Short mmCIF file of N, CA and C in Angstrom, two decimals:
data_model
loop_
_atom_site.label_atom_id
_atom_site.label_comp_id
_atom_site.label_asym_id
_atom_site.label_seq_id
_atom_site.Cartn_x
_atom_site.Cartn_y
_atom_site.Cartn_z
N PHE A 1 21.67 -7.69 5.80
CA PHE A 1 20.88 -6.49 6.11
C PHE A 1 20.88 -5.44 4.92
N PHE A 2 21.91 -5.25 4.21
CA PHE A 2 22.07 -4.35 3.16
C PHE A 2 21.19 -4.78 2.07
N PHE A 3 20.91 -6.00 1.80
CA PHE A 3 19.98 -6.67 0.81
C PHE A 3 18.42 -6.19 1.33
N PHE A 4 18.22 -6.20 2.35
CA PHE A 4 16.80 -5.81 2.99
C PHE A 4 16.71 -4.29 2.78
N CYS A 5 17.65 -3.51 3.23
CA CYS A 5 17.65 -2.12 3.03
C CYS A 5 17.36 -1.62 1.49
N VAL A 6 17.83 -2.44 0.47
CA VAL A 6 17.97 -2.03 -0.92
C VAL A 6 16.23 -2.12 -1.35
N LEU A 7 15.72 -3.43 -0.78
CA LEU A 7 14.28 -3.70 -1.05
C LEU A 7 13.41 -2.94 -0.24
N GLY A 8 13.84 -2.18 0.68
CA GLY A 8 12.94 -1.22 1.54
C GLY A 8 12.37 -2.06 2.52
N VAL A 9 12.95 -3.08 2.89
CA VAL A 9 12.29 -3.91 3.89
C VAL A 9 13.15 -3.80 5.29
N ASN A 10 12.37 -3.55 6.44
CA ASN A 10 13.19 -3.59 7.56
C ASN A 10 12.94 -4.85 8.42
N PRO A 11 13.95 -5.60 8.46
CA PRO A 11 13.90 -7.05 9.05
C PRO A 11 13.56 -6.86 10.59
N PHE A 12 13.83 -5.73 11.16
CA PHE A 12 13.54 -5.54 12.67
C PHE A 12 12.28 -4.99 13.03
N ASN A 13 11.33 -4.81 11.97
CA ASN A 13 10.01 -4.26 12.32
C ASN A 13 9.26 -5.15 12.61
N ARG A 14 8.58 -5.22 13.78
CA ARG A 14 7.94 -6.41 14.34
C ARG A 14 6.47 -6.31 13.97
N LYS A 15 5.88 -4.94 13.56
CA LYS A 15 4.43 -5.08 13.21
C LYS A 15 4.37 -5.66 11.80
N ALA A 16 3.24 -6.10 11.63
CA ALA A 16 2.92 -6.88 10.22
C ALA A 16 3.01 -5.81 9.04
N ASP A 17 3.77 -6.00 8.08
CA ASP A 17 3.86 -5.12 6.93
C ASP A 17 2.83 -5.35 5.83
N LYS A 18 1.90 -4.53 6.10
CA LYS A 18 0.80 -4.77 4.94
C LYS A 18 1.06 -4.12 3.70
N ASN A 19 2.33 -3.42 3.62
CA ASN A 19 2.77 -2.78 2.31
C ASN A 19 3.65 -3.92 1.60
N ASN A 20 3.88 -5.12 2.03
CA ASN A 20 4.73 -6.15 1.51
C ASN A 20 4.28 -6.58 0.07
N ILE A 21 4.89 -6.52 -0.99
CA ILE A 21 4.43 -6.83 -2.24
C ILE A 21 5.31 -7.74 -2.87
N ASN A 22 4.95 -9.12 -3.37
CA ASN A 22 5.79 -9.95 -3.73
C ASN A 22 6.31 -9.68 -5.22
N ILE A 23 7.22 -8.81 -5.36
CA ILE A 23 7.83 -8.56 -6.73
C ILE A 23 9.33 -8.50 -6.31
N SER A 24 9.97 -8.90 -7.31
CA SER A 24 11.43 -8.93 -7.30
C SER A 24 12.00 -7.66 -8.07
N LEU A 25 12.28 -6.63 -7.20
CA LEU A 25 12.81 -5.57 -7.96
C LEU A 25 14.07 -5.75 -8.79
N ASP A 26 14.88 -6.73 -8.10
CA ASP A 26 16.12 -7.03 -9.07
C ASP A 26 15.69 -7.72 -10.24
N GLU A 27 14.77 -8.52 -10.30
CA GLU A 27 13.95 -8.91 -11.63
C GLU A 27 13.76 -7.82 -12.56
N LEU A 28 12.98 -6.99 -12.04
CA LEU A 28 12.46 -5.75 -12.82
C LEU A 28 13.73 -5.10 -13.42
N GLU A 29 14.55 -4.77 -12.57
CA GLU A 29 16.04 -3.91 -12.93
C GLU A 29 16.68 -4.72 -13.92
N GLU A 30 16.79 -5.96 -13.70
CA GLU A 30 17.64 -6.89 -14.50
C GLU A 30 17.15 -6.73 -16.05
N ASN A 31 15.66 -6.76 -16.07
CA ASN A 31 14.97 -6.75 -17.49
C ASN A 31 14.27 -5.63 -17.69
N LEU A 32 14.91 -4.40 -17.43
CA LEU A 32 14.14 -3.16 -17.53
C LEU A 32 13.68 -2.72 -18.86
N ASP A 33 14.45 -3.57 -19.74
CA ASP A 33 14.26 -3.08 -21.16
C ASP A 33 12.98 -3.71 -21.74
N THR A 34 12.61 -4.74 -21.14
CA THR A 34 11.43 -5.53 -21.42
C THR A 34 10.48 -5.68 -20.28
N ALA A 35 10.67 -5.24 -19.10
CA ALA A 35 9.77 -5.53 -17.86
C ALA A 35 8.56 -4.61 -17.95
N SER A 36 7.47 -5.20 -17.55
CA SER A 36 6.08 -4.69 -17.56
C SER A 36 6.01 -4.15 -16.04
N ILE A 37 6.44 -2.75 -15.83
CA ILE A 37 6.19 -2.26 -14.60
C ILE A 37 4.76 -1.99 -14.00
N ASP A 38 3.97 -1.68 -15.14
CA ASP A 38 2.70 -1.05 -14.67
C ASP A 38 2.13 -1.97 -13.72
N PRO A 39 1.80 -3.38 -13.76
CA PRO A 39 1.11 -4.18 -12.95
C PRO A 39 1.69 -3.98 -11.27
N HIS A 40 2.91 -3.85 -11.25
CA HIS A 40 3.67 -3.95 -9.84
C HIS A 40 3.38 -2.46 -9.39
N LEU A 41 3.24 -1.43 -10.27
CA LEU A 41 3.07 -0.09 -9.78
C LEU A 41 1.57 -0.07 -9.27
N TYR A 42 0.74 -0.65 -10.03
CA TYR A 42 -0.84 -0.70 -9.61
C TYR A 42 -0.96 -1.35 -8.19
N GLU A 43 -0.25 -2.33 -8.11
CA GLU A 43 -0.28 -3.34 -6.88
C GLU A 43 0.28 -2.52 -5.52
N ALA A 44 1.42 -1.91 -5.78
CA ALA A 44 1.93 -0.86 -4.77
C ALA A 44 1.04 0.17 -4.36
N ILE A 45 0.34 0.74 -5.24
CA ILE A 45 -0.59 1.95 -5.05
C ILE A 45 -1.87 1.47 -4.26
N LYS A 46 -2.29 0.25 -4.79
CA LYS A 46 -3.45 -0.46 -4.10
C LYS A 46 -2.95 -0.83 -2.66
N ASN A 47 -1.97 -1.18 -2.43
CA ASN A 47 -1.56 -1.57 -0.87
C ASN A 47 -0.89 -0.35 -0.14
N LYS A 48 -1.05 0.94 -0.84
CA LYS A 48 -0.63 1.98 -0.25
C LYS A 48 0.91 2.04 -0.02
N ASN A 49 1.74 1.26 -0.71
CA ASN A 49 3.18 1.18 -0.58
C ASN A 49 3.67 2.33 -1.23
N PHE A 50 3.64 3.60 -0.87
CA PHE A 50 3.95 4.64 -1.97
C PHE A 50 5.44 4.86 -2.14
N LYS A 51 6.26 4.32 -1.23
CA LYS A 51 7.74 4.54 -1.22
C LYS A 51 8.18 3.51 -2.51
N LEU A 52 7.31 2.45 -2.68
CA LEU A 52 7.82 1.56 -3.66
C LEU A 52 7.37 1.95 -5.03
N ALA A 53 6.11 2.76 -4.94
CA ALA A 53 5.48 3.16 -6.16
C ALA A 53 6.27 4.30 -6.68
N ILE A 54 6.99 5.21 -5.92
CA ILE A 54 7.83 6.19 -6.29
C ILE A 54 8.91 5.52 -7.00
N ARG A 55 9.48 4.53 -6.49
CA ARG A 55 10.64 3.79 -6.96
C ARG A 55 10.30 3.25 -8.41
N LEU A 56 8.97 2.74 -8.47
CA LEU A 56 8.66 1.86 -9.78
C LEU A 56 8.60 3.12 -10.81
N TYR A 57 7.93 4.26 -10.24
CA TYR A 57 7.88 5.48 -11.19
C TYR A 57 9.19 5.82 -11.89
N TYR A 58 10.19 5.84 -11.12
CA TYR A 58 11.44 6.32 -11.68
C TYR A 58 11.92 5.15 -12.43
N LEU A 59 11.76 3.74 -12.16
CA LEU A 59 12.12 2.79 -13.02
C LEU A 59 11.36 3.13 -14.47
N MET A 60 10.26 3.35 -14.38
CA MET A 60 9.40 3.54 -15.66
C MET A 60 10.15 4.73 -16.44
N ILE A 61 10.53 5.91 -15.74
CA ILE A 61 11.12 6.91 -16.44
C ILE A 61 12.59 6.42 -17.01
N ILE A 62 13.29 5.72 -16.38
CA ILE A 62 14.62 5.22 -16.74
C ILE A 62 14.28 4.34 -18.17
N GLN A 63 13.19 3.42 -18.09
CA GLN A 63 12.73 2.70 -19.03
C GLN A 63 12.56 3.30 -20.15
N ARG A 64 11.55 4.39 -20.08
CA ARG A 64 11.13 5.27 -21.43
C ARG A 64 12.19 5.95 -21.70
N LEU A 65 12.98 6.66 -21.00
CA LEU A 65 14.15 7.32 -21.68
C LEU A 65 15.02 6.46 -22.59
N ALA A 66 15.44 5.24 -22.12
CA ALA A 66 15.92 4.23 -22.78
C ALA A 66 15.38 3.88 -24.14
N LEU A 67 13.91 3.53 -24.00
CA LEU A 67 13.27 3.31 -25.22
C LEU A 67 13.16 4.47 -26.25
N LYS A 68 13.27 5.66 -25.86
CA LYS A 68 13.34 6.74 -26.62
C LYS A 68 14.71 7.06 -27.05
N GLU A 69 15.56 6.40 -26.61
CA GLU A 69 17.17 6.47 -27.00
C GLU A 69 17.79 7.99 -26.55
N LYS A 70 17.05 8.31 -25.31
CA LYS A 70 17.75 9.55 -24.60
C LYS A 70 18.95 9.07 -23.67
N ILE A 71 18.82 7.82 -23.18
CA ILE A 71 20.01 7.30 -22.62
C ILE A 71 20.25 5.71 -22.86
N ILE A 72 21.26 5.34 -22.46
CA ILE A 72 21.53 3.89 -22.94
C ILE A 72 21.36 3.17 -21.43
N TRP A 73 20.42 2.46 -21.39
CA TRP A 73 20.36 1.70 -20.12
C TRP A 73 21.24 0.44 -19.79
N LYS A 74 21.76 0.49 -18.73
CA LYS A 74 22.45 -0.71 -18.13
C LYS A 74 22.35 -0.91 -16.92
N LYS A 75 22.16 -2.04 -16.33
CA LYS A 75 21.94 -2.29 -14.86
C LYS A 75 22.86 -1.64 -14.04
N HIS A 76 24.09 -1.75 -14.27
CA HIS A 76 25.18 -1.44 -13.35
C HIS A 76 25.45 0.08 -13.26
N LYS A 77 24.48 0.88 -14.04
CA LYS A 77 24.73 2.33 -14.03
C LYS A 77 23.80 2.92 -12.89
N THR A 78 24.37 4.01 -12.48
CA THR A 78 23.62 4.79 -11.33
C THR A 78 22.82 6.05 -11.92
N ASN A 79 22.12 6.52 -11.04
CA ASN A 79 21.35 7.77 -11.29
C ASN A 79 22.15 8.83 -11.96
N LYS A 80 23.33 8.98 -11.43
CA LYS A 80 24.44 9.98 -11.66
C LYS A 80 24.82 9.68 -13.09
N HIS A 81 24.92 8.63 -13.59
CA HIS A 81 25.27 8.18 -15.10
C HIS A 81 24.08 8.51 -15.82
N TYR A 82 23.02 8.36 -15.57
CA TYR A 82 21.86 8.85 -16.42
C TYR A 82 21.78 10.14 -16.63
N LEU A 83 21.87 10.85 -15.53
CA LEU A 83 21.96 12.32 -15.30
C LEU A 83 22.91 12.99 -16.26
N ASN A 84 24.26 12.57 -16.21
CA ASN A 84 25.18 12.85 -17.07
C ASN A 84 25.14 12.69 -18.68
N GLU A 85 24.34 11.63 -18.85
CA GLU A 85 23.96 11.05 -20.32
C GLU A 85 23.13 12.03 -20.91
N ILE A 86 22.15 12.70 -19.91
CA ILE A 86 21.18 13.50 -20.36
C ILE A 86 21.34 15.02 -20.18
N ARG A 87 22.56 15.36 -19.55
CA ARG A 87 22.82 16.68 -19.16
C ARG A 87 22.43 17.80 -20.32
N ASN A 88 22.92 17.31 -21.53
CA ASN A 88 22.57 18.51 -22.42
C ASN A 88 21.25 18.46 -23.39
N LYS A 89 20.43 17.69 -22.76
CA LYS A 89 18.83 17.59 -23.19
C LYS A 89 17.84 18.27 -22.56
N GLU A 90 16.79 18.55 -23.09
CA GLU A 90 15.70 19.33 -22.37
C GLU A 90 15.29 18.81 -21.14
N GLU A 91 15.23 17.39 -21.04
CA GLU A 91 14.85 16.61 -20.03
C GLU A 91 15.53 16.68 -18.89
N TYR A 92 16.87 17.21 -18.88
CA TYR A 92 17.84 17.24 -17.56
C TYR A 92 17.28 17.95 -16.37
N PRO A 93 16.71 18.99 -16.37
CA PRO A 93 16.29 19.77 -15.12
C PRO A 93 15.20 19.07 -14.51
N THR A 94 14.19 18.32 -15.31
CA THR A 94 13.09 17.75 -14.45
C THR A 94 13.71 16.51 -14.08
N LEU A 95 14.43 15.58 -15.02
CA LEU A 95 15.09 14.51 -14.29
C LEU A 95 15.83 14.58 -13.29
N LYS A 96 16.59 15.50 -13.29
CA LYS A 96 17.46 15.98 -11.84
C LYS A 96 16.57 16.06 -10.69
N ARG A 97 15.47 16.90 -10.86
CA ARG A 97 14.55 17.24 -9.77
C ARG A 97 13.80 15.90 -9.24
N LEU A 98 13.30 15.10 -10.26
CA LEU A 98 12.76 13.79 -9.87
C LEU A 98 13.65 12.68 -9.30
N THR A 99 14.89 12.65 -9.67
CA THR A 99 16.06 11.85 -9.15
C THR A 99 16.03 12.02 -7.79
N LEU A 100 16.22 13.51 -7.41
CA LEU A 100 16.39 14.05 -6.12
C LEU A 100 15.28 13.48 -5.15
N ILE A 101 13.83 13.71 -5.77
CA ILE A 101 12.60 13.24 -5.18
C ILE A 101 12.72 11.58 -4.68
N TYR A 102 13.16 10.83 -5.89
CA TYR A 102 13.03 9.57 -5.67
C TYR A 102 14.10 9.01 -4.67
N GLU A 103 15.41 9.54 -4.52
CA GLU A 103 16.47 9.05 -3.90
C GLU A 103 16.04 9.62 -2.27
N LYS A 104 15.35 10.69 -2.24
CA LYS A 104 14.99 11.17 -0.82
C LYS A 104 13.97 10.11 -0.36
N SER A 105 12.92 9.63 -1.31
CA SER A 105 11.88 8.89 -0.88
C SER A 105 12.46 7.42 -0.69
N TRP A 106 13.04 7.02 -1.44
CA TRP A 106 13.50 5.66 -1.47
C TRP A 106 14.69 5.45 -0.36
N PHE A 107 15.62 6.18 -0.30
CA PHE A 107 16.74 5.99 0.65
C PHE A 107 16.65 6.64 2.07
N GLY A 108 15.56 7.44 1.91
CA GLY A 108 15.27 8.41 3.12
C GLY A 108 14.77 7.41 4.38
N GLU A 109 14.98 7.85 5.42
CA GLU A 109 14.43 7.20 6.60
C GLU A 109 12.96 7.13 7.01
N ASP A 110 12.21 8.37 6.30
CA ASP A 110 10.79 8.55 6.59
C ASP A 110 10.10 7.81 5.36
N ASP A 111 8.93 7.16 5.82
CA ASP A 111 7.99 6.66 4.96
C ASP A 111 7.27 7.83 4.08
N VAL A 112 6.93 7.34 2.99
CA VAL A 112 6.09 8.16 1.88
C VAL A 112 4.69 8.14 2.44
N THR A 113 4.11 9.17 2.81
CA THR A 113 2.88 9.03 3.15
C THR A 113 1.74 9.33 1.92
N GLU A 114 0.68 9.07 2.02
CA GLU A 114 -0.26 9.27 0.78
C GLU A 114 -0.35 10.71 0.49
N ASN A 115 -0.21 11.49 1.29
CA ASN A 115 -0.31 13.14 1.07
C ASN A 115 0.97 13.28 0.36
N ASP A 116 2.18 12.83 0.76
CA ASP A 116 3.47 12.92 0.06
C ASP A 116 3.24 12.49 -1.24
N TYR A 117 2.91 11.29 -1.67
CA TYR A 117 2.75 10.66 -2.74
C TYR A 117 1.70 11.44 -3.70
N ASN A 118 0.62 11.98 -3.17
CA ASN A 118 -0.16 12.67 -4.15
C ASN A 118 0.49 13.92 -4.44
N ILE A 119 1.49 14.42 -3.68
CA ILE A 119 2.12 15.71 -4.27
C ILE A 119 3.13 15.48 -5.33
N MET A 120 3.87 14.17 -5.11
CA MET A 120 4.88 13.87 -6.02
C MET A 120 4.43 13.10 -7.41
N ASN A 121 3.46 12.38 -7.31
CA ASN A 121 2.99 11.57 -8.35
C ASN A 121 2.65 12.43 -9.59
N PRO A 122 1.97 13.57 -9.65
CA PRO A 122 1.72 14.32 -10.91
C PRO A 122 3.17 14.64 -11.64
N GLU A 123 4.14 14.87 -10.94
CA GLU A 123 5.44 15.24 -11.58
C GLU A 123 5.84 14.13 -12.15
N PHE A 124 6.09 12.92 -11.70
CA PHE A 124 6.33 11.77 -12.44
C PHE A 124 5.44 11.15 -13.47
N VAL A 125 4.23 11.44 -13.51
CA VAL A 125 3.21 11.04 -14.52
C VAL A 125 3.50 12.00 -15.70
N ASN A 126 3.40 13.40 -15.38
CA ASN A 126 3.69 14.49 -16.38
C ASN A 126 4.91 14.20 -17.23
N PHE A 127 6.13 13.89 -16.49
CA PHE A 127 7.28 13.76 -17.17
C PHE A 127 7.14 12.51 -18.04
N LEU A 128 6.68 11.44 -17.59
CA LEU A 128 6.58 10.15 -18.43
C LEU A 128 5.84 10.69 -19.69
N GLN A 129 4.72 11.23 -19.42
CA GLN A 129 3.88 11.42 -20.76
C GLN A 129 4.50 12.45 -21.72
N ASN A 130 5.42 13.16 -21.20
CA ASN A 130 6.06 14.29 -22.13
C ASN A 130 7.46 13.77 -22.56
N ILE A 131 7.82 12.72 -22.30
CA ILE A 131 9.12 12.12 -22.88
C ILE A 131 8.94 11.90 -24.34
N LYS A 132 9.57 12.57 -25.27
CA LYS A 132 9.25 12.52 -26.85
C LYS A 132 10.42 11.71 -27.25
#
């Protein structure tokens, strides 16, 4: 059951899940330093799986911060580890806010609606574009 929760799948949901996407988040996270997240993000958006799209944006942020040597990426690290690493850098306040948005979206009980996504998306995109 825990495994399904981590993947955002409700095994007790009887209605067909049109948002199901055949990607392995574990695989992406395991190889985050070399993973190509964009195709999965586009697929999630196309299938209106906005909860997954927010998670993928967050993974892209972690990936970009690591590539820019702002953080040291390790699979076993938590979001709190990354926040602590970047605490004294200019990106900290925005990353903290986006981490809270991501955690509420991914781990929260409510689905992320298209309207919710349209509100959150620009913040993630803007932050990704401005990581120097």
